């Protein structure tokens, strides 16, 4: 929650949200989360000691082992996440496009998420620059929070 709050109030993230077209601005938070997930997956090796493939594999093993502890709907999602390698797939814009389109189908009311990954494609360099400016700040925030909570190895 603290990271979400930090992210939501960060000026760079605000700039990213403002890049989203007026017709989709209501969904900009979801879109920016996915766009930043794309860049994190794309540049993962710059930020983590493990490869994304190894990290994902470890995560999927834990998720599979503990899936029974999740609510039924989350169990189904977890299975898809593992089977389709969601974490690794986000390195491709096409996967972000697919994820946002699927998300749009799950929302109850009419929404503008369908084909919203076009906005990533249209202003790719700007969103990439925002991501690269934001990520060091959120890493510092997470590391200082982990130290305050006495979790020295929680963030590497």
Short mmCIF file of N, CA and C in Angstrom, two decimals:
data_model
loop_
_atom_site.label_atom_id
_atom_site.label_comp_id
_atom_site.label_asym_id
_atom_site.label_seq_id
_atom_site.Cartn_x
_atom_site.Cartn_y
_atom_site.Cartn_z
N UNK A 1 0.82 -1.20 0.00
CA UNK A 1 0.00 0.00 0.00
C UNK A 1 0.86 1.25 0.00
N UNK A 2 1.95 1.20 0.74
CA UNK A 2 2.83 2.37 0.79
C UNK A 2 3.45 2.63 -0.58
N UNK A 3 3.84 1.58 -1.25
CA UNK A 3 4.42 1.75 -2.59
C UNK A 3 3.36 2.27 -3.55
N UNK A 4 2.14 1.75 -3.46
CA UNK A 4 1.06 2.25 -4.31
C UNK A 4 0.82 3.74 -4.08
N UNK A 5 0.80 4.14 -2.82
CA UNK A 5 0.58 5.54 -2.48
C UNK A 5 1.74 6.41 -2.99
N UNK A 6 2.96 5.93 -2.80
CA UNK A 6 4.13 6.65 -3.30
C UNK A 6 4.05 6.81 -4.81
N UNK A 7 3.70 5.72 -5.48
CA UNK A 7 3.59 5.73 -6.94
C UNK A 7 2.51 6.70 -7.40
N UNK A 8 1.34 6.61 -6.80
CA UNK A 8 0.21 7.44 -7.22
C UNK A 8 0.50 8.93 -7.07
N UNK A 9 1.34 9.30 -6.11
CA UNK A 9 1.60 10.72 -5.87
C UNK A 9 2.91 11.21 -6.50
N UNK A 10 3.62 10.33 -7.18
CA UNK A 10 4.92 10.71 -7.75
C UNK A 10 4.72 11.60 -8.98
N UNK A 11 5.46 12.69 -9.09
CA UNK A 11 5.28 13.62 -10.22
C UNK A 11 5.54 13.00 -11.59
N UNK A 12 6.44 12.05 -11.68
CA UNK A 12 6.71 11.41 -12.97
C UNK A 12 5.52 10.55 -13.39
N UNK A 13 4.94 9.85 -12.44
CA UNK A 13 3.76 9.02 -12.74
C UNK A 13 2.60 9.93 -13.13
N UNK A 14 2.48 11.05 -12.46
CA UNK A 14 1.46 12.03 -12.83
C UNK A 14 1.67 12.49 -14.28
N UNK A 15 2.91 12.75 -14.66
CA UNK A 15 3.21 13.12 -16.05
C UNK A 15 2.79 12.02 -17.02
N UNK A 16 3.08 10.78 -16.65
CA UNK A 16 2.67 9.65 -17.50
C UNK A 16 1.15 9.60 -17.64
N UNK A 17 0.45 9.75 -16.52
CA UNK A 17 -1.02 9.73 -16.59
C UNK A 17 -1.53 10.85 -17.49
N UNK A 18 -0.88 12.00 -17.44
CA UNK A 18 -1.30 13.13 -18.27
C UNK A 18 -1.02 12.91 -19.76
N UNK A 19 -0.15 11.97 -20.08
CA UNK A 19 0.11 11.63 -21.49
C UNK A 19 -1.05 10.83 -22.10
N UNK A 20 -1.83 10.19 -21.26
CA UNK A 20 -2.94 9.37 -21.72
C UNK A 20 -4.04 10.30 -22.25
N UNK A 21 -4.63 9.90 -23.35
CA UNK A 21 -5.66 10.72 -23.99
C UNK A 21 -6.83 10.97 -23.03
N UNK A 22 -7.49 12.09 -23.24
CA UNK A 22 -8.60 12.50 -22.36
C UNK A 22 -9.68 11.42 -22.28
N UNK A 23 -9.96 10.75 -23.39
CA UNK A 23 -11.00 9.74 -23.41
C UNK A 23 -10.68 8.50 -22.58
N UNK A 24 -9.41 8.31 -22.27
CA UNK A 24 -8.98 7.15 -21.47
C UNK A 24 -8.42 7.55 -20.12
N UNK A 25 -8.40 8.82 -19.82
CA UNK A 25 -7.74 9.31 -18.60
C UNK A 25 -8.27 8.64 -17.35
N UNK A 26 -9.54 8.30 -17.33
CA UNK A 26 -10.12 7.64 -16.16
C UNK A 26 -9.44 6.29 -15.87
N UNK A 27 -8.88 5.68 -16.91
CA UNK A 27 -8.23 4.37 -16.78
C UNK A 27 -6.71 4.49 -16.84
N UNK A 28 -6.21 5.71 -16.77
CA UNK A 28 -4.77 5.95 -16.91
C UNK A 28 -3.95 5.20 -15.87
N UNK A 29 -4.45 5.09 -14.65
CA UNK A 29 -3.70 4.38 -13.61
C UNK A 29 -3.44 2.93 -13.99
N UNK A 30 -4.46 2.27 -14.48
CA UNK A 30 -4.32 0.87 -14.92
C UNK A 30 -3.35 0.79 -16.10
N UNK A 31 -3.52 1.69 -17.04
CA UNK A 31 -2.67 1.68 -18.23
C UNK A 31 -1.21 1.92 -17.87
N UNK A 32 -0.95 2.91 -17.03
CA UNK A 32 0.43 3.24 -16.67
C UNK A 32 1.06 2.08 -15.90
N UNK A 33 0.30 1.44 -15.01
CA UNK A 33 0.82 0.25 -14.32
C UNK A 33 1.29 -0.79 -15.34
N UNK A 34 0.48 -1.04 -16.33
CA UNK A 34 0.83 -2.04 -17.35
C UNK A 34 2.00 -1.57 -18.22
N UNK A 35 2.01 -0.30 -18.57
CA UNK A 35 3.10 0.22 -19.39
C UNK A 35 4.42 0.10 -18.63
N UNK A 36 4.41 0.45 -17.35
CA UNK A 36 5.62 0.35 -16.54
C UNK A 36 6.01 -1.11 -16.34
N UNK A 37 5.02 -2.00 -16.21
CA UNK A 37 5.33 -3.44 -16.15
C UNK A 37 6.07 -3.88 -17.40
N UNK A 38 5.66 -3.35 -18.54
CA UNK A 38 6.34 -3.67 -19.81
C UNK A 38 7.82 -3.27 -19.73
N UNK A 39 8.08 -2.04 -19.31
CA UNK A 39 9.47 -1.58 -19.27
C UNK A 39 10.27 -2.32 -18.21
N UNK A 40 9.65 -2.65 -17.09
CA UNK A 40 10.34 -3.42 -16.07
C UNK A 40 10.75 -4.78 -16.62
N UNK A 41 9.84 -5.44 -17.31
CA UNK A 41 10.17 -6.74 -17.91
C UNK A 41 11.25 -6.59 -18.99
N UNK A 42 11.13 -5.56 -19.78
CA UNK A 42 12.08 -5.34 -20.88
C UNK A 42 13.49 -5.09 -20.35
N UNK A 43 13.60 -4.33 -19.27
CA UNK A 43 14.91 -3.95 -18.74
C UNK A 43 15.24 -4.63 -17.42
N UNK A 44 14.57 -5.72 -17.13
CA UNK A 44 14.70 -6.42 -15.86
C UNK A 44 16.16 -6.62 -15.44
N UNK A 45 17.00 -7.06 -16.35
CA UNK A 45 18.38 -7.39 -16.01
C UNK A 45 19.17 -6.20 -15.48
N UNK A 46 18.70 -5.00 -15.72
CA UNK A 46 19.36 -3.81 -15.19
C UNK A 46 19.05 -3.58 -13.72
N UNK A 47 17.99 -4.23 -13.22
CA UNK A 47 17.50 -3.91 -11.89
C UNK A 47 17.51 -5.08 -10.91
N UNK A 48 17.76 -6.28 -11.39
CA UNK A 48 17.69 -7.44 -10.50
C UNK A 48 18.83 -8.40 -10.81
N UNK A 49 19.33 -9.05 -9.76
CA UNK A 49 20.46 -9.96 -9.93
C UNK A 49 20.07 -11.25 -10.66
N UNK A 50 18.81 -11.66 -10.60
CA UNK A 50 18.34 -12.85 -11.31
C UNK A 50 17.80 -12.43 -12.67
N UNK A 51 17.84 -13.33 -13.62
CA UNK A 51 17.17 -13.06 -14.89
C UNK A 51 15.67 -13.06 -14.63
N UNK A 52 14.92 -12.43 -15.50
CA UNK A 52 13.46 -12.43 -15.36
C UNK A 52 12.93 -13.85 -15.45
N UNK A 53 13.50 -14.65 -16.31
CA UNK A 53 13.07 -16.04 -16.45
C UNK A 53 13.26 -16.82 -15.14
N UNK A 54 14.41 -16.66 -14.51
CA UNK A 54 14.67 -17.37 -13.25
C UNK A 54 13.77 -16.84 -12.13
N UNK A 55 13.63 -15.52 -12.05
CA UNK A 55 12.76 -14.92 -11.04
C UNK A 55 11.32 -15.41 -11.22
N UNK A 56 10.83 -15.37 -12.46
CA UNK A 56 9.46 -15.79 -12.75
C UNK A 56 9.27 -17.26 -12.40
N UNK A 57 10.22 -18.07 -12.76
CA UNK A 57 10.14 -19.50 -12.46
C UNK A 57 10.04 -19.74 -10.95
N UNK A 58 10.88 -19.06 -10.19
CA UNK A 58 10.83 -19.19 -8.72
C UNK A 58 9.46 -18.73 -8.20
N UNK A 59 8.99 -17.59 -8.69
CA UNK A 59 7.70 -17.07 -8.26
C UNK A 59 6.57 -18.03 -8.61
N UNK A 60 6.59 -18.55 -9.83
CA UNK A 60 5.53 -19.46 -10.28
C UNK A 60 5.53 -20.74 -9.46
N UNK A 61 6.71 -21.22 -9.04
CA UNK A 61 6.77 -22.41 -8.20
C UNK A 61 6.09 -22.15 -6.85
N UNK A 62 6.37 -21.01 -6.25
CA UNK A 62 5.73 -20.65 -4.98
C UNK A 62 4.23 -20.50 -5.18
N UNK A 63 3.85 -19.82 -6.24
CA UNK A 63 2.43 -19.61 -6.52
C UNK A 63 1.70 -20.94 -6.71
N UNK A 64 2.30 -21.85 -7.44
CA UNK A 64 1.70 -23.16 -7.68
C UNK A 64 1.59 -23.95 -6.38
N UNK A 65 2.65 -23.91 -5.59
CA UNK A 65 2.68 -24.65 -4.33
C UNK A 65 1.62 -24.13 -3.35
N UNK A 66 1.32 -22.84 -3.40
CA UNK A 66 0.41 -22.24 -2.42
C UNK A 66 -0.94 -21.85 -3.02
N UNK A 67 -1.19 -22.30 -4.23
CA UNK A 67 -2.42 -21.91 -4.94
C UNK A 67 -3.69 -22.24 -4.16
N UNK A 68 -3.69 -23.35 -3.46
CA UNK A 68 -4.88 -23.76 -2.70
C UNK A 68 -5.25 -22.75 -1.62
N UNK A 69 -4.32 -21.92 -1.21
CA UNK A 69 -4.58 -20.92 -0.18
C UNK A 69 -5.31 -19.69 -0.75
N UNK A 70 -5.39 -19.60 -2.06
CA UNK A 70 -6.01 -18.45 -2.71
C UNK A 70 -7.51 -18.66 -2.88
N UNK A 71 -8.27 -17.58 -2.97
CA UNK A 71 -9.70 -17.71 -3.30
C UNK A 71 -9.85 -18.36 -4.69
N UNK A 72 -10.99 -18.97 -4.95
CA UNK A 72 -11.20 -19.73 -6.20
C UNK A 72 -10.87 -18.92 -7.45
N UNK A 73 -11.34 -17.69 -7.51
CA UNK A 73 -11.10 -16.87 -8.71
C UNK A 73 -9.60 -16.60 -8.88
N UNK A 74 -8.91 -16.33 -7.78
CA UNK A 74 -7.46 -16.09 -7.83
C UNK A 74 -6.71 -17.36 -8.21
N UNK A 75 -7.24 -18.53 -7.84
CA UNK A 75 -6.61 -19.78 -8.23
C UNK A 75 -6.61 -19.94 -9.75
N UNK A 76 -7.74 -19.60 -10.37
CA UNK A 76 -7.82 -19.68 -11.84
C UNK A 76 -6.84 -18.70 -12.48
N UNK A 77 -6.80 -17.49 -11.94
CA UNK A 77 -5.88 -16.49 -12.47
C UNK A 77 -4.44 -16.94 -12.31
N UNK A 78 -4.13 -17.52 -11.17
CA UNK A 78 -2.76 -18.00 -10.92
C UNK A 78 -2.37 -19.07 -11.93
N UNK A 79 -3.31 -19.95 -12.25
CA UNK A 79 -3.01 -20.99 -13.23
C UNK A 79 -2.67 -20.38 -14.59
N UNK A 80 -3.47 -19.39 -15.01
CA UNK A 80 -3.20 -18.72 -16.29
C UNK A 80 -1.87 -17.97 -16.24
N UNK A 81 -1.62 -17.34 -15.11
CA UNK A 81 -0.39 -16.58 -14.95
C UNK A 81 0.83 -17.48 -15.17
N UNK A 82 0.80 -18.66 -14.58
CA UNK A 82 1.90 -19.61 -14.72
C UNK A 82 1.94 -20.18 -16.14
N UNK A 83 0.80 -20.66 -16.61
CA UNK A 83 0.76 -21.31 -17.94
C UNK A 83 1.17 -20.37 -19.07
N UNK A 84 0.81 -19.10 -18.95
CA UNK A 84 1.09 -18.14 -20.03
C UNK A 84 2.29 -17.23 -19.73
N UNK A 85 2.99 -17.50 -18.64
CA UNK A 85 4.16 -16.71 -18.23
C UNK A 85 3.88 -15.21 -18.33
N UNK A 86 2.90 -14.78 -17.56
CA UNK A 86 2.52 -13.37 -17.61
C UNK A 86 3.69 -12.44 -17.35
N UNK A 87 4.50 -12.73 -16.34
CA UNK A 87 5.59 -11.82 -15.99
C UNK A 87 6.57 -11.65 -17.15
N UNK A 88 6.97 -12.73 -17.75
CA UNK A 88 7.90 -12.65 -18.87
C UNK A 88 7.27 -12.07 -20.12
N UNK A 89 6.00 -12.33 -20.30
CA UNK A 89 5.33 -11.89 -21.53
C UNK A 89 5.20 -10.38 -21.61
N UNK A 90 5.21 -9.69 -20.47
CA UNK A 90 5.03 -8.23 -20.48
C UNK A 90 6.17 -7.50 -21.18
N UNK A 91 7.26 -8.17 -21.45
CA UNK A 91 8.36 -7.54 -22.20
C UNK A 91 7.94 -7.22 -23.64
N UNK A 92 6.86 -7.84 -24.09
CA UNK A 92 6.35 -7.59 -25.46
C UNK A 92 5.11 -6.69 -25.39
N UNK A 93 5.11 -5.65 -26.18
CA UNK A 93 3.97 -4.72 -26.20
C UNK A 93 2.69 -5.47 -26.55
N UNK A 94 2.77 -6.48 -27.41
CA UNK A 94 1.58 -7.25 -27.80
C UNK A 94 0.93 -7.90 -26.59
N UNK A 95 1.74 -8.34 -25.63
CA UNK A 95 1.19 -8.96 -24.43
C UNK A 95 0.50 -7.93 -23.53
N UNK A 96 1.03 -6.73 -23.49
CA UNK A 96 0.39 -5.65 -22.74
C UNK A 96 -0.96 -5.34 -23.39
N UNK A 97 -0.96 -5.29 -24.72
CA UNK A 97 -2.19 -5.06 -25.48
C UNK A 97 -3.24 -6.12 -25.12
N UNK A 98 -2.84 -7.38 -25.15
CA UNK A 98 -3.75 -8.48 -24.83
C UNK A 98 -4.24 -8.38 -23.39
N UNK A 99 -3.35 -8.09 -22.46
CA UNK A 99 -3.72 -8.00 -21.04
C UNK A 99 -4.73 -6.87 -20.81
N UNK A 100 -4.49 -5.72 -21.41
CA UNK A 100 -5.42 -4.60 -21.24
C UNK A 100 -6.77 -4.90 -21.88
N UNK A 101 -6.77 -5.55 -23.02
CA UNK A 101 -8.04 -5.92 -23.66
C UNK A 101 -8.81 -6.92 -22.80
N UNK A 102 -8.12 -7.88 -22.22
CA UNK A 102 -8.79 -8.85 -21.33
C UNK A 102 -9.32 -8.16 -20.09
N UNK A 103 -8.54 -7.23 -19.56
CA UNK A 103 -8.97 -6.49 -18.39
C UNK A 103 -10.25 -5.70 -18.70
N UNK A 104 -10.31 -5.14 -19.89
CA UNK A 104 -11.49 -4.35 -20.27
C UNK A 104 -12.74 -5.21 -20.28
N UNK A 105 -12.60 -6.49 -20.62
CA UNK A 105 -13.74 -7.40 -20.65
C UNK A 105 -14.23 -7.76 -19.25
N UNK A 106 -13.34 -7.68 -18.27
CA UNK A 106 -13.71 -8.04 -16.90
C UNK A 106 -14.40 -6.90 -16.16
N UNK A 107 -14.25 -5.69 -16.66
CA UNK A 107 -14.90 -4.56 -16.00
C UNK A 107 -16.38 -4.57 -16.33
N UNK A 108 -17.19 -4.23 -15.38
CA UNK A 108 -18.64 -4.32 -15.55
C UNK A 108 -19.20 -3.25 -16.46
N UNK A 109 -18.68 -2.07 -16.38
CA UNK A 109 -19.24 -0.99 -17.20
C UNK A 109 -18.39 -0.78 -18.45
N UNK A 110 -18.96 -0.11 -19.41
CA UNK A 110 -18.26 0.22 -20.63
C UNK A 110 -17.00 1.00 -20.26
N UNK A 111 -15.91 0.69 -20.95
CA UNK A 111 -14.66 1.36 -20.61
C UNK A 111 -13.81 1.56 -21.86
N UNK A 112 -12.78 2.33 -21.69
CA UNK A 112 -11.92 2.71 -22.81
C UNK A 112 -10.59 1.95 -22.80
N UNK A 113 -10.52 0.83 -22.10
CA UNK A 113 -9.27 0.07 -22.06
C UNK A 113 -9.00 -0.70 -23.36
N UNK A 114 -10.04 -1.02 -24.10
CA UNK A 114 -9.84 -1.77 -25.34
C UNK A 114 -8.88 -1.00 -26.24
N UNK A 115 -7.87 -1.69 -26.71
CA UNK A 115 -6.86 -1.12 -27.60
C UNK A 115 -6.08 0.05 -26.99
N UNK A 116 -6.08 0.16 -25.67
CA UNK A 116 -5.39 1.27 -25.03
C UNK A 116 -3.86 1.15 -25.11
N UNK A 117 -3.34 -0.02 -25.42
CA UNK A 117 -1.90 -0.17 -25.59
C UNK A 117 -1.40 0.63 -26.80
N UNK A 118 -2.32 1.05 -27.66
CA UNK A 118 -1.93 1.92 -28.78
C UNK A 118 -1.29 3.19 -28.26
N UNK A 119 -1.73 3.64 -27.09
CA UNK A 119 -1.15 4.85 -26.52
C UNK A 119 0.29 4.63 -26.09
N UNK A 120 0.62 3.42 -25.67
CA UNK A 120 2.01 3.08 -25.38
C UNK A 120 2.83 3.14 -26.66
N UNK A 121 2.31 2.51 -27.71
CA UNK A 121 3.03 2.52 -28.99
C UNK A 121 3.22 3.94 -29.53
N UNK A 122 2.19 4.77 -29.39
CA UNK A 122 2.22 6.12 -29.97
C UNK A 122 3.22 7.05 -29.26
N UNK A 123 3.40 6.86 -27.96
CA UNK A 123 4.30 7.74 -27.20
C UNK A 123 5.30 6.90 -26.39
N UNK A 124 5.81 5.87 -27.03
CA UNK A 124 6.67 4.89 -26.39
C UNK A 124 7.88 5.53 -25.71
N UNK A 125 8.60 6.38 -26.43
CA UNK A 125 9.83 6.97 -25.88
C UNK A 125 9.54 7.83 -24.66
N UNK A 126 8.41 8.53 -24.65
CA UNK A 126 8.05 9.36 -23.50
C UNK A 126 7.74 8.51 -22.28
N UNK A 127 6.95 7.45 -22.47
CA UNK A 127 6.64 6.56 -21.34
C UNK A 127 7.90 5.85 -20.85
N UNK A 128 8.78 5.48 -21.77
CA UNK A 128 10.03 4.83 -21.39
C UNK A 128 10.89 5.78 -20.55
N UNK A 129 10.98 7.01 -20.96
CA UNK A 129 11.74 8.02 -20.21
C UNK A 129 11.14 8.22 -18.81
N UNK A 130 9.81 8.28 -18.74
CA UNK A 130 9.14 8.40 -17.44
C UNK A 130 9.49 7.22 -16.55
N UNK A 131 9.38 6.02 -17.09
CA UNK A 131 9.68 4.82 -16.32
C UNK A 131 11.11 4.86 -15.78
N UNK A 132 12.05 5.19 -16.64
CA UNK A 132 13.47 5.22 -16.23
C UNK A 132 13.74 6.29 -15.18
N UNK A 133 12.97 7.35 -15.20
CA UNK A 133 13.11 8.39 -14.19
C UNK A 133 12.46 7.97 -12.87
N UNK A 134 11.36 7.26 -12.95
CA UNK A 134 10.60 6.87 -11.77
C UNK A 134 11.21 5.68 -11.02
N UNK A 135 11.67 4.67 -11.72
CA UNK A 135 12.06 3.42 -11.07
C UNK A 135 13.13 3.59 -10.00
N UNK A 136 14.20 4.35 -10.21
CA UNK A 136 15.17 4.51 -9.12
C UNK A 136 14.55 5.09 -7.84
N UNK A 137 13.60 6.00 -8.01
CA UNK A 137 12.94 6.59 -6.83
C UNK A 137 12.12 5.54 -6.07
N UNK A 138 11.37 4.72 -6.78
CA UNK A 138 10.54 3.72 -6.10
C UNK A 138 11.41 2.62 -5.49
N UNK A 139 12.53 2.30 -6.13
CA UNK A 139 13.46 1.32 -5.54
C UNK A 139 14.02 1.87 -4.24
N UNK A 140 14.46 3.13 -4.24
CA UNK A 140 14.98 3.75 -3.01
C UNK A 140 13.90 3.76 -1.92
N UNK A 141 12.68 4.11 -2.30
CA UNK A 141 11.58 4.14 -1.34
C UNK A 141 11.35 2.75 -0.74
N UNK A 142 11.32 1.73 -1.57
CA UNK A 142 11.08 0.36 -1.10
C UNK A 142 12.23 -0.12 -0.22
N UNK A 143 13.46 0.18 -0.61
CA UNK A 143 14.61 -0.25 0.19
C UNK A 143 14.63 0.44 1.55
N UNK A 144 14.34 1.72 1.59
CA UNK A 144 14.34 2.41 2.89
C UNK A 144 13.19 1.91 3.76
N UNK A 145 12.06 1.60 3.16
CA UNK A 145 10.94 1.02 3.92
C UNK A 145 11.29 -0.34 4.46
N UNK A 146 11.97 -1.15 3.67
CA UNK A 146 12.37 -2.48 4.13
C UNK A 146 13.36 -2.38 5.30
N UNK A 147 14.28 -1.42 5.22
CA UNK A 147 15.23 -1.24 6.33
C UNK A 147 14.50 -0.78 7.59
N UNK A 148 13.54 0.13 7.45
CA UNK A 148 12.78 0.61 8.61
C UNK A 148 12.00 -0.53 9.27
N UNK A 149 11.56 -1.48 8.46
CA UNK A 149 10.78 -2.59 8.99
C UNK A 149 11.65 -3.79 9.37
N UNK A 150 12.97 -3.59 9.33
CA UNK A 150 13.94 -4.63 9.68
C UNK A 150 13.87 -5.83 8.74
N UNK A 151 13.67 -5.56 7.44
CA UNK A 151 13.74 -6.59 6.41
C UNK A 151 14.90 -6.27 5.49
N UNK A 152 16.15 -6.43 5.99
CA UNK A 152 17.30 -5.98 5.21
C UNK A 152 17.47 -6.70 3.86
N UNK A 153 16.92 -7.89 3.72
CA UNK A 153 17.09 -8.62 2.47
C UNK A 153 15.83 -8.65 1.64
N UNK A 154 14.82 -7.88 2.02
CA UNK A 154 13.55 -7.92 1.33
C UNK A 154 13.63 -7.32 -0.07
N UNK A 155 14.50 -6.34 -0.25
CA UNK A 155 14.62 -5.69 -1.55
C UNK A 155 16.08 -5.75 -1.95
N UNK A 156 16.36 -6.41 -3.07
CA UNK A 156 17.75 -6.52 -3.54
C UNK A 156 17.91 -5.77 -4.84
#
